[in-house]
XYZ file of C-alpha atoms in Angstrom:
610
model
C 84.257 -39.724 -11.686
C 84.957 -43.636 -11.545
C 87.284 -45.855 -11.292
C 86.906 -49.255 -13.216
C 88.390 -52.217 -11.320
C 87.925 -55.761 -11.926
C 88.605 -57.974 -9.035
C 90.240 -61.649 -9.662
C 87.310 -63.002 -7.553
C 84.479 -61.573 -10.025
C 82.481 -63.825 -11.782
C 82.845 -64.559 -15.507
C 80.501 -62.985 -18.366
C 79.352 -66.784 -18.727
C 78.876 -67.277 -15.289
C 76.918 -63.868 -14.869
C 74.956 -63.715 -18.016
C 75.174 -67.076 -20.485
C 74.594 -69.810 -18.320
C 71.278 -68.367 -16.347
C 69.722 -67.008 -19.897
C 70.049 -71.058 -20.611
C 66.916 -71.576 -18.003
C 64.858 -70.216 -20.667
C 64.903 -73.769 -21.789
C 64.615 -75.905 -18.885
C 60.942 -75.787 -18.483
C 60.204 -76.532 -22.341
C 62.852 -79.073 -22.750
C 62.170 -81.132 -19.413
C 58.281 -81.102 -20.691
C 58.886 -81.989 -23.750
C 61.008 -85.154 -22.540
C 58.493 -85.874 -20.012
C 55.428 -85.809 -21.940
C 57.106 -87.546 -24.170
C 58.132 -90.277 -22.073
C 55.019 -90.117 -20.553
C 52.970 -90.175 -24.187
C 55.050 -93.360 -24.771
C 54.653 -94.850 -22.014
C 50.523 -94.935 -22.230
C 51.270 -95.723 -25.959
C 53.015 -98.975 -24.596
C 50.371 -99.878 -22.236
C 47.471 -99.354 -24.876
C 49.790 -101.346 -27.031
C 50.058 -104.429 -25.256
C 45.947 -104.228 -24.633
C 45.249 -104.191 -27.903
C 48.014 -107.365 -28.664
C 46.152 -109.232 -25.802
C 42.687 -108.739 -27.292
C 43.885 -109.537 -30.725
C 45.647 -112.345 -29.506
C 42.307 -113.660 -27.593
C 40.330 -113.272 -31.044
C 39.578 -117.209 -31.937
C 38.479 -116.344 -35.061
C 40.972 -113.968 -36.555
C 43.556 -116.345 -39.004
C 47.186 -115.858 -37.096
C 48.555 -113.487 -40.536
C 45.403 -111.062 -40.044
C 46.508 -111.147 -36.014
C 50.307 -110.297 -37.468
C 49.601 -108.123 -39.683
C 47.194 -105.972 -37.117
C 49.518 -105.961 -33.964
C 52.036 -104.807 -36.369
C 50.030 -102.058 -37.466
C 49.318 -100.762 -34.309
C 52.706 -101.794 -33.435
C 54.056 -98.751 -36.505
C 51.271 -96.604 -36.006
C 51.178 -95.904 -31.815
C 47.650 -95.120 -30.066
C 49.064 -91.373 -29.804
C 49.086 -91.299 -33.946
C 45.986 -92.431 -34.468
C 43.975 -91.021 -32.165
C 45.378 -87.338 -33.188
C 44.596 -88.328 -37.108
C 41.539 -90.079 -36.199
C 41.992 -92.897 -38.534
C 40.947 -95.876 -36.466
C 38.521 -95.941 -33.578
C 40.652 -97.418 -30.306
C 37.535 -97.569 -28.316
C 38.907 -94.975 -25.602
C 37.041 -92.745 -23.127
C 37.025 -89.732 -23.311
C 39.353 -89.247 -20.614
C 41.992 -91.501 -22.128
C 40.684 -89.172 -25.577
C 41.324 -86.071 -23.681
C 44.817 -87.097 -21.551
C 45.774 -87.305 -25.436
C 44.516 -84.400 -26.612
C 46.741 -82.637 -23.458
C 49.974 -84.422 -24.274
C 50.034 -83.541 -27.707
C 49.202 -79.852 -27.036
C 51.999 -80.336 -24.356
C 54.394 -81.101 -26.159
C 53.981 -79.053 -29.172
C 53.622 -75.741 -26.831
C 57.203 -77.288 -25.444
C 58.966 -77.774 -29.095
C 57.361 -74.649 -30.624
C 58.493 -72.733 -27.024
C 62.474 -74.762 -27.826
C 62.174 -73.427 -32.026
C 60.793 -69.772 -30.546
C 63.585 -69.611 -28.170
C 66.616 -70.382 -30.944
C 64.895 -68.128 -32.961
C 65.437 -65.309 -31.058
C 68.502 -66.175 -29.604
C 69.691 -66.203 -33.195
C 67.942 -63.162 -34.579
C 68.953 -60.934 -32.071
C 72.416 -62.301 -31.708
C 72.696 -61.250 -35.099
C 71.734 -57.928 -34.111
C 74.893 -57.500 -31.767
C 77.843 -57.539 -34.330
C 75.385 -55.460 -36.809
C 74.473 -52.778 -34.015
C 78.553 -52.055 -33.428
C 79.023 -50.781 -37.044
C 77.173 -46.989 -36.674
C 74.846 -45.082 -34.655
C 72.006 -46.023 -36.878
C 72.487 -49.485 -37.042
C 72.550 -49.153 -32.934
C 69.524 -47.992 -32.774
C 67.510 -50.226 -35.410
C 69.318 -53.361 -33.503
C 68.237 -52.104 -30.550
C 64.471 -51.127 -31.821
C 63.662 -54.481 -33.582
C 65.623 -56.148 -30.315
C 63.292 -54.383 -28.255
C 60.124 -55.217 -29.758
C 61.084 -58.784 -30.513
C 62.196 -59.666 -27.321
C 59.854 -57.974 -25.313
C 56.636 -59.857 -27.224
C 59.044 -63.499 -26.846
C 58.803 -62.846 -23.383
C 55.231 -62.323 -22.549
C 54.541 -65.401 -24.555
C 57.385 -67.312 -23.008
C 56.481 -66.590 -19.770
C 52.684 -67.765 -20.374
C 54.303 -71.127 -22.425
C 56.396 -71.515 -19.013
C 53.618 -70.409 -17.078
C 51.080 -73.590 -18.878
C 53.647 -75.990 -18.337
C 54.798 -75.405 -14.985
C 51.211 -75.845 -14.038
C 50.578 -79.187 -16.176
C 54.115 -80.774 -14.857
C 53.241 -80.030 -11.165
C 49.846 -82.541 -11.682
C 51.395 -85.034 -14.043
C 54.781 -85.714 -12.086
C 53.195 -87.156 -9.558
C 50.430 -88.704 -10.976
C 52.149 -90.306 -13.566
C 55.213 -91.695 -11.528
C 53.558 -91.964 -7.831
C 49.513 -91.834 -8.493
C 49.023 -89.620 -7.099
C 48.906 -85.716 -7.123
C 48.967 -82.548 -4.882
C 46.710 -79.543 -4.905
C 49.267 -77.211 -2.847
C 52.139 -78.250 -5.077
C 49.481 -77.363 -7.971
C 48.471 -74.374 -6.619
C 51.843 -73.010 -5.948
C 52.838 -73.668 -9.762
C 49.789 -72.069 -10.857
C 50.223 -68.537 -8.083
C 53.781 -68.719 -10.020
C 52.123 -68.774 -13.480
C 50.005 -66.152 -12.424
C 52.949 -63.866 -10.941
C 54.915 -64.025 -14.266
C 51.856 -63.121 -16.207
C 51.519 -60.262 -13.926
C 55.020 -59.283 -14.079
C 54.664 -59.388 -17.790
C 51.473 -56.703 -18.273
C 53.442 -54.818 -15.705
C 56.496 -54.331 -17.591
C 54.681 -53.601 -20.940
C 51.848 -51.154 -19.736
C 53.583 -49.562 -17.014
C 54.664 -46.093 -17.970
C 58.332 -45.255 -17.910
C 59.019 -41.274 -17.435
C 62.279 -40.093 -18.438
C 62.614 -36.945 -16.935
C 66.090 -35.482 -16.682
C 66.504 -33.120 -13.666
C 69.221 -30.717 -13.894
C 70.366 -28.276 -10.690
C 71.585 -24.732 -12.391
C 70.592 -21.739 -13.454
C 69.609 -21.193 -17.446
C 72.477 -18.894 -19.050
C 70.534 -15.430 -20.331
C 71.984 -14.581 -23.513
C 71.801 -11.406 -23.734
C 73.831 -11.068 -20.218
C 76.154 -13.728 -21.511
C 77.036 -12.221 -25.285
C 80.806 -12.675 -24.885
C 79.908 -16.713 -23.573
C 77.285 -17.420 -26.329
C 79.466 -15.014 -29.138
C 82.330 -17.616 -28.367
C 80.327 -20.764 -28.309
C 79.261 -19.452 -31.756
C 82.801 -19.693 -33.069
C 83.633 -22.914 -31.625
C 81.072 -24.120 -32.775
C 81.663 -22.838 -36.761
C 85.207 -24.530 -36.254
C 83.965 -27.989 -35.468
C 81.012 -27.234 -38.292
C 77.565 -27.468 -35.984
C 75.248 -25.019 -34.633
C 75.360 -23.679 -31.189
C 73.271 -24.993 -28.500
C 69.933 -23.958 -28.061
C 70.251 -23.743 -23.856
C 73.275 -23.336 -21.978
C 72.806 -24.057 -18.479
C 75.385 -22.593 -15.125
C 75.535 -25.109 -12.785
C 78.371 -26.653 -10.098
C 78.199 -30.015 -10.988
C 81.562 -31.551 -11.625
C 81.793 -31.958 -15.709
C 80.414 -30.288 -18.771
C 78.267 -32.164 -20.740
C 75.712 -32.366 -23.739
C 72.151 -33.722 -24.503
C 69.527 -33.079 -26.924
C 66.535 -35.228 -24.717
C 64.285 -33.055 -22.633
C 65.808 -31.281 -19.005
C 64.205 -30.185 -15.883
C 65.915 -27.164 -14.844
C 64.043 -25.302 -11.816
C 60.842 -26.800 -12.487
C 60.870 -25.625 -16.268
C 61.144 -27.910 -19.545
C 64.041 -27.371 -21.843
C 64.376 -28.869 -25.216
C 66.615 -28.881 -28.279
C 70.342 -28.738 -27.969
C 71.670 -28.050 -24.213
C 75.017 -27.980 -22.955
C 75.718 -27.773 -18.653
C 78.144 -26.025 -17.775
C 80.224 -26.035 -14.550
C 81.056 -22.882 -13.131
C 83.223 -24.351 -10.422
C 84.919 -26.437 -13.151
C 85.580 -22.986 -15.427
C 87.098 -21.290 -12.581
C 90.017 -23.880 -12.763
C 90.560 -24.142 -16.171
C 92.991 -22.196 -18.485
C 91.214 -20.376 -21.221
C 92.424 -22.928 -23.769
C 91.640 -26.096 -21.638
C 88.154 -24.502 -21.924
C 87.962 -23.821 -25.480
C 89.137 -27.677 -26.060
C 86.611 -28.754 -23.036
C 83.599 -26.854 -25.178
C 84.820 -27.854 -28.911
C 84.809 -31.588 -27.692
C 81.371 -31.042 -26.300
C 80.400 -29.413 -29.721
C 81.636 -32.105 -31.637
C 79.234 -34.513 -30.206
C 76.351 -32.385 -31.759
C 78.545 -32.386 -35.166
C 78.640 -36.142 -34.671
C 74.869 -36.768 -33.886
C 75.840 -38.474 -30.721
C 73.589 -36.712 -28.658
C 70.529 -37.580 -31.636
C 71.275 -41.256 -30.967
C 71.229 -40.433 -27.462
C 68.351 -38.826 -27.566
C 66.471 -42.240 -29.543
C 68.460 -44.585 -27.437
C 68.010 -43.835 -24.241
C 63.962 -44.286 -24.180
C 64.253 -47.779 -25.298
C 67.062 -48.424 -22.620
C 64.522 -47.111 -20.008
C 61.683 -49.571 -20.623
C 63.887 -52.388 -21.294
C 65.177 -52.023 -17.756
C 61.813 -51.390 -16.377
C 60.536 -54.674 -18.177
C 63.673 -56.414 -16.806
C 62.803 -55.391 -13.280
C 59.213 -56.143 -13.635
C 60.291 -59.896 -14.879
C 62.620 -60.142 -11.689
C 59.570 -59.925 -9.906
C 57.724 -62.490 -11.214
C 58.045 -66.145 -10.476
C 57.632 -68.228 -14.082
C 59.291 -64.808 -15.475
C 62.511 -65.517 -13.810
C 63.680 -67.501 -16.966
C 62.530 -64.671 -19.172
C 64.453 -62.290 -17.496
C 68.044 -64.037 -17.282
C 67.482 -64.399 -20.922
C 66.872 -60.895 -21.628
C 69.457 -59.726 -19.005
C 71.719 -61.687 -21.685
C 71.062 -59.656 -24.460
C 70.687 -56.269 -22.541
C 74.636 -57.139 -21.485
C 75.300 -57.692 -25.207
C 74.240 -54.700 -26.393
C 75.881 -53.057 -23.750
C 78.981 -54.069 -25.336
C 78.060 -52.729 -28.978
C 76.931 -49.327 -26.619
C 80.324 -49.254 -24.860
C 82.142 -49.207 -28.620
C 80.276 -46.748 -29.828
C 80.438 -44.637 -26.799
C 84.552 -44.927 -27.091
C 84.672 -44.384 -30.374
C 82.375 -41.214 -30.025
C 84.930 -39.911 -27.324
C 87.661 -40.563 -29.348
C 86.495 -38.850 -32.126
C 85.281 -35.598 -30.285
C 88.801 -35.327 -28.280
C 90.501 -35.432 -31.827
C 88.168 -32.934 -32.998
C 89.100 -30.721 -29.826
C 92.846 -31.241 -29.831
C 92.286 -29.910 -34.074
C 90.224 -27.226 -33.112
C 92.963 -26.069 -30.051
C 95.866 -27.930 -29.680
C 96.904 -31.225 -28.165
C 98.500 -29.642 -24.609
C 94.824 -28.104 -24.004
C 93.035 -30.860 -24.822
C 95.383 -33.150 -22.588
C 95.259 -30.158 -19.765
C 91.226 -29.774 -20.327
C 90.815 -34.396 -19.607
C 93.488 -34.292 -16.751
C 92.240 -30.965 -14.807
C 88.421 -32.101 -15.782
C 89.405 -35.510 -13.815
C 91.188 -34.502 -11.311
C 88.775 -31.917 -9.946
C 86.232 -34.495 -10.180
C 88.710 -36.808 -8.148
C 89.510 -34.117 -5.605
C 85.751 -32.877 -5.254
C 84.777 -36.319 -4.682
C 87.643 -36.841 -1.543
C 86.537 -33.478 0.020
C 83.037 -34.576 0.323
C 84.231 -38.190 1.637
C 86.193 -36.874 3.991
C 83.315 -33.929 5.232
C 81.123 -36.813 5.532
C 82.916 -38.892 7.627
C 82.979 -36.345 10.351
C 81.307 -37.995 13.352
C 79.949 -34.989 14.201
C 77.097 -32.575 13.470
C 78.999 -30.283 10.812
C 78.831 -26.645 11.985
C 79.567 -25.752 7.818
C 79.742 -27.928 4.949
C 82.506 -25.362 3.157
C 82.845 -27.591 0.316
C 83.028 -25.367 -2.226
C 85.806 -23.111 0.042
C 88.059 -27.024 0.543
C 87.807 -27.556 -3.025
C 89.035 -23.944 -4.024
C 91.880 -23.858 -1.776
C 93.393 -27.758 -1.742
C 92.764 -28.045 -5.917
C 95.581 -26.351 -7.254
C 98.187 -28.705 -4.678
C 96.261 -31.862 -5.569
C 96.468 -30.952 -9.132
C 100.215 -30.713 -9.373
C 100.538 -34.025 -7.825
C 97.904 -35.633 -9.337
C 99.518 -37.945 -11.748
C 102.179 -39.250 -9.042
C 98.876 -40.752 -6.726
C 98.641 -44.548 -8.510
C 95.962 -45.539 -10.807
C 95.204 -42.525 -12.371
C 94.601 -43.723 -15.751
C 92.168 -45.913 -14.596
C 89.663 -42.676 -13.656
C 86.652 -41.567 -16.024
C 84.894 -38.475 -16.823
C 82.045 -37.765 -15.131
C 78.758 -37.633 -16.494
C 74.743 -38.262 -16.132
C 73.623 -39.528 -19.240
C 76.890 -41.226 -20.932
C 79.999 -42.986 -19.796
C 83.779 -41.955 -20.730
C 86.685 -44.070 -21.658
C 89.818 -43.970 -18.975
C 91.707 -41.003 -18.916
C 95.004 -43.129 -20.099
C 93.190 -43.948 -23.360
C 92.114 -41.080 -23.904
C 95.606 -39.398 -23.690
C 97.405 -41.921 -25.948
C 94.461 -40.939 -28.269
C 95.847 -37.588 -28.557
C 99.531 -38.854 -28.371
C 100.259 -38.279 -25.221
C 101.128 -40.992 -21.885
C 100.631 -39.856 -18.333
C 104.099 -40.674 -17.817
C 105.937 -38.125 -19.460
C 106.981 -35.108 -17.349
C 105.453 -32.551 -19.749
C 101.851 -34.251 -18.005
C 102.590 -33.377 -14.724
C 103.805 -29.233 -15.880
C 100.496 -29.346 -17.584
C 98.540 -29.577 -13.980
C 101.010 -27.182 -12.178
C 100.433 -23.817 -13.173
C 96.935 -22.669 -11.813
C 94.224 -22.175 -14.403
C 93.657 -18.302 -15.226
C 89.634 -18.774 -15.081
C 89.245 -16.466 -18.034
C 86.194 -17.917 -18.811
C 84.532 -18.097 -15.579
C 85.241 -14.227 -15.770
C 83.358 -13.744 -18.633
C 79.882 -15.125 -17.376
C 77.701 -12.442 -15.853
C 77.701 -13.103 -12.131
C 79.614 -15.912 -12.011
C 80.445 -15.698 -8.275
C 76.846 -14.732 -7.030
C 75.502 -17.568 -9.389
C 78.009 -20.290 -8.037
C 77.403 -19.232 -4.480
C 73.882 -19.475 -4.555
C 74.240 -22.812 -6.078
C 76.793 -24.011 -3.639
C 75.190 -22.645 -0.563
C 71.843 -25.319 -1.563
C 74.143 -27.745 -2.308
C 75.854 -27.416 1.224
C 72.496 -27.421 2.919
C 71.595 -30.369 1.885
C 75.156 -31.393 2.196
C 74.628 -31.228 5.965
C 71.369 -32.150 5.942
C 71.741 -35.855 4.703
C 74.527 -36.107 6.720
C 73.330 -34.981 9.991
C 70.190 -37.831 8.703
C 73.209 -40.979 8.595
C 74.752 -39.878 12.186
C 71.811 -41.565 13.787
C 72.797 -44.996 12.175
C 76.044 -44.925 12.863
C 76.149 -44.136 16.732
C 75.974 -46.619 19.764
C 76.012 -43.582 21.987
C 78.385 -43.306 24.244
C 77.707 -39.447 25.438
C 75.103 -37.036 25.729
C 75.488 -35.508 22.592
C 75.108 -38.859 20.595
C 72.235 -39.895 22.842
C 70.620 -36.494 21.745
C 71.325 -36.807 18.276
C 69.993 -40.213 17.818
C 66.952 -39.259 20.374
C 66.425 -36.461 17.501
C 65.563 -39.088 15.362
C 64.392 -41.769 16.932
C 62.012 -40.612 19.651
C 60.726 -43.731 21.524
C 57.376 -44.801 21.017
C 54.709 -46.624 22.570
C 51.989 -48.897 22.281
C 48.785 -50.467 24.093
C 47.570 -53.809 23.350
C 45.273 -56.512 25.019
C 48.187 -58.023 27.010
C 49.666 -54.731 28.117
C 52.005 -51.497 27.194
C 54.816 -52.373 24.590
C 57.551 -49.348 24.614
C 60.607 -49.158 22.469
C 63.500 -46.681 22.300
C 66.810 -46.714 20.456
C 68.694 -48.751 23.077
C 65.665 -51.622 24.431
C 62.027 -52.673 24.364
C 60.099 -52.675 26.918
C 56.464 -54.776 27.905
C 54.157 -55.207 30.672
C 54.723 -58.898 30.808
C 58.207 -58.736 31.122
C 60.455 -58.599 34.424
C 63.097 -55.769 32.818
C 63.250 -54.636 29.504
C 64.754 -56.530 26.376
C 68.206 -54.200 25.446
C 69.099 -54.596 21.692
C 72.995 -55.843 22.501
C 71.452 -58.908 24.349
C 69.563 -59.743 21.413
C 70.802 -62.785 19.421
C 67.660 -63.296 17.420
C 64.044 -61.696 16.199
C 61.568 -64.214 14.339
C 57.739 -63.881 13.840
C 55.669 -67.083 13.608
C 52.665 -67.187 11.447
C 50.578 -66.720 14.097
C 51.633 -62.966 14.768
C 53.625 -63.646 17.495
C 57.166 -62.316 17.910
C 60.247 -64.521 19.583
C 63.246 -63.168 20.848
C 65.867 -65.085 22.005
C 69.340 -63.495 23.890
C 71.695 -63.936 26.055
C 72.261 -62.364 29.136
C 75.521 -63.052 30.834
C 76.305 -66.477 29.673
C 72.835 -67.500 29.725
C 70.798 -67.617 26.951
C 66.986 -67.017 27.163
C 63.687 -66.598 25.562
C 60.806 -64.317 25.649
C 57.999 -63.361 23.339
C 55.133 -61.010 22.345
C 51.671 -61.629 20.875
C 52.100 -58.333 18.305
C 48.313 -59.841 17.260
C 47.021 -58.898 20.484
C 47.613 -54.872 19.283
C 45.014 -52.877 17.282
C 47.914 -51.323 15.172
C 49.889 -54.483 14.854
C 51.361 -53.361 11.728
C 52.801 -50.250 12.766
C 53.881 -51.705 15.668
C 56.145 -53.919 13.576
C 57.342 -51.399 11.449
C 58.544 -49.486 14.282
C 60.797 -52.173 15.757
C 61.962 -53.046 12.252
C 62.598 -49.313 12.014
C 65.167 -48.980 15.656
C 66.153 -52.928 15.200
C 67.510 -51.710 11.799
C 69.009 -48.592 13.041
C 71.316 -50.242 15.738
C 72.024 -53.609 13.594
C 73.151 -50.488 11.057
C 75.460 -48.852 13.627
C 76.164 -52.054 14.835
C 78.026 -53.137 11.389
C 79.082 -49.458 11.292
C 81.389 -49.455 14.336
C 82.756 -52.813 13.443
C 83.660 -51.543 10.311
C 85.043 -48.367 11.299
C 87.452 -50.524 14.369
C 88.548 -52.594 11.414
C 89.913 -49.640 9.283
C 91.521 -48.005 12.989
C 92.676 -50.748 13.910
């Protein structure tokens, strides 16, 4: 479940997206210009040589001078000497500074042309992609390939010319040039290239892990014997796994899933036991025809082709964030990954739309709107008993979320469409995203306003389904009993970072996990604990709360400044003088981040009390 917000303070699609994919040409277009300008300018100077020796020529008549300073005046140094029609007399330094401007500045144009190329090519992809399912996925293939050979060569174009402007900047306009600012240009050259084989040889698994327990069909005959005739009503075949779990939605998928260590293929719908137990029989028929339909539909096919290419486009995208001269490269292609994510989003509506219809045909309109509101609003309630479980301060004796859930569902659910926003929640789901559950109600031809809504959620769901799996309730209890485990594992793990302890029990749970440590070096014993450091050198240990400031200088040595009482002081420790100076960092980055954590925890939590 989500809820889809968009705050007045949010920057624009422009602002986000166009505008930084426009960096892609800075570098080209400010070389070209320069080397231009800078082409020119020894064009100019070779120019006015040439008039002064011709000039100086006592035995050239005045028309032959005119007529050969106005040659070379139409025909600059740079044009000849790349034809080779006249011999200038240059050395071959002058020869070869030419040789590099034109190369420059072609590699500049040829990087501006490249760039429009693509931007209009796979523009043109966008409004093409939104008409089908097919057309998605060709877009998005030929996208993907273009784009992702563009940007290796883009980032070695930007790469060459980062490199050649950080000499010729300030050579050309201050003689003179520097081998750090050189150097830096070039390490950033080098990081983009990196980036770049990173992103396109770097494998990208796409394993989909799913917690349940695979449904036996032979145990199940009644389940599977009815999925069979939903299934010949919305006109597909029936799933090839079925899978029990407690997750909160029902879903589809025809790429690969992990269930208990074991690879499933072919068609698999999840089911959630938890969820079934809620639901009238009907609301589950509609739930499992609209899941059907997106096998009738070939949603889950697309799916299936999509999704790989989505994977390694974000892992290139990542791998270009990374990279210095890639950081162009990557706004741009962050551009066109947020395009298609609108020709995605109308498909995935329309898909929705489509298999709701087909649900509401194959049942009838009061069970599909039951099945989206009761789906929803479990999600919604599941989600606020787990929020509210994990904001205990405490260590939790029992995580009973699955007990909270079954007992506080059926009030929550016959006032759930009087709590505001309500439209504005989603489906849950791990592979696809849902449309708000407004729109998908006026779909059907319904509006959460009307009083029949609310009836719809009041009467307690007959679980006739959930009664018809083979041991339902030892299946769901297993499931939930892991689930709580690790419920109260992970959140016995965050109590640590959000306590300044102020009793024994705190101390000992953030002791727990943060046993202090210690460490010999040259200069002495350096110990740290949740609360303070300690060192040899040092009149009274350093406590965290007087500490206004950490910084370590290149040298290896730490600084601490603080302030006790109202003075403020200084102290410091030569971490270079330890043998292990590295863990000895990463342990005070490890309690200086826990307490800076429950630091901005308590003021947090005073600011909601208070």
């Amino acid at each position: 479940m989500s809820k889809s917000s968009a705050s007045p303070n949010a920057p624009g699609f422009a602002k986000t997206f166009v505008y930084p994919a426009l960096l892609i040409f800075a570098v080209p277009l400010g070389s070209l210009l320069f080397f231009l300008h800078v082409q020119a300018s020894f064009d100019a100077d070779l120019l006015a040589s040439i008039t002064q020796q011709i000039n100086q020529d006592a035995e050239m008549p005045a028309a032959e001078k005119a007529e050969a300073i106005q040659f070379f005046t139409d025909h600059p140094a740079s044009e000849l000497v790349a034809s080779g029609d006249a011999d200038l007399g240059l050395t071959p330094e002058a020869t070869g500074y030419y040789a590099m401007f034109r190369w420059l500045i072609r590699l500049s144009l040829w990087s501006l042309l490249a760039g429009l190329a693509v931007l209009a090519l796979v523009g043109a992809c966008i409004p093409i992609s939104m008409r089908s399912h097919h057309a998605q996925y060709l877009c998005l293939s030929i996208g993907w390939h273009v784009l992702r050979i563009y940007g290796a060569l883009q980032t070695i174009v930007i790469g060459v010319l980062l490199v050649a402007l950080s000499f010729w900047v300030t050579a050309f306009w201050f003689e003179i040039y520097f081998v750090k600012l050189i150097f830096i240009a070039g390490a950033m050259a080098l990081l983009g290239i990196a980036a770049v084989l990173k992103g396109i040889f770097k494998s990208t698994p796409n394993e989909n892990h799913i917690v349940g327990e695979p449904a036996d069909p032979v145990a199940n005959a009644a389940l599977f014997n009815r999925l069979k005739e939903i299934c010949a009503k919305v006109g597909t075949t029936p799933p090839d796994n079925v899978i029990l779990g407690i997750d909160n939605n029902f879903f589809v998928t025809e790429m690969p899933v992990i269930v208990k260590g074991k690879q499933y293929t072919g068609r698999t719908l999840f089911v959630s036991l938890s969820l079934l137990k809620q639901l009238h029989e009907e609301e589950a028929d509609a739930i499992l025809a609209h899941e059907m339909a997106h096998f009738s539909g070939q949603d889950t096919l697309y799916s299936k082709k999509i999704s790989p290419l989505l994977t390694r486009y974000g892992h290139y995208l990542g791998a270009l964030q990374e990279g210095g001269a890639s950081l162009p490269v990557f706004y741009f292609m962050n551009f066109f990954r947020a395009l298609f994510e609108l020709s995605l989003s109308k498909l995935r509506r329309e898909r929705e739309f489509r298999a709701d219809q087909i649900a509401k045909q194959t049942t009838s309109t009061p069970a599909m709107a039951g099945a989206l509101s009761r789906v929803i609003a479990y999600s919604a309630y599941r989600e606020e008993v787990q929020r509210q479980l994990f904001s205990e301060e405490v260590a939790l004796e029992q995580a009973n979320v699955a007990e909270r859930v079954e007992q506080g569902f059926p009030e929550y659910a016959a006032t759930f469409f009087s709590q505001p926003d309500v439209g504005e929640l989603e489906s849950a789901h791990p592979f696809d995203s849902h449309p708000p559950l407004a729109h998908r109600l006026e779909a059907v031809g319904l509006r959460i306003e009307l009083p029949e809504m609310q009836a719809l959620l009041a009467q307690t769901g007959n679980g006739r389904w959930y009664e018809r799996i083979a041991d339902a309730a030892g299946l769901e209890r297993a499931q939930w009993d892991e689930f709580e485990a690790e419920f109260r594992q992970y959140h016995e793990q965050s109590l640590p970072y959000r306590y300044l302890p102020a009793t024994d029990q705190e101390r000992e749970v953030v002791v727990r996990h943060f046993p202090g440590v210690s460490f010999t070096g040259k200069e002495g014993e350096l110990r740290i604990d949740f609360e303070k450091m300690a060192f040899t050198k040092w009149e009274e240990p350093i406590y965290f709360r007087e500490i206004l400031q950490l910084q370590m200088t290149e040298g290896g040595e730490l600084q601490i400044k603080l302030q006790r009482g109202s003075a403020k002081q200084k102290a410091s420790i030569k971490l270079q003088k330890f043998p292990n100076q590295q863990e000895v960092l990463d342990a005070l980055n490890r309690f200086w981040g826990r307490y800076q954590t429950a630091v901005a925890y308590q003021s947090e939590r005073a600011e909601k009390t208070s």
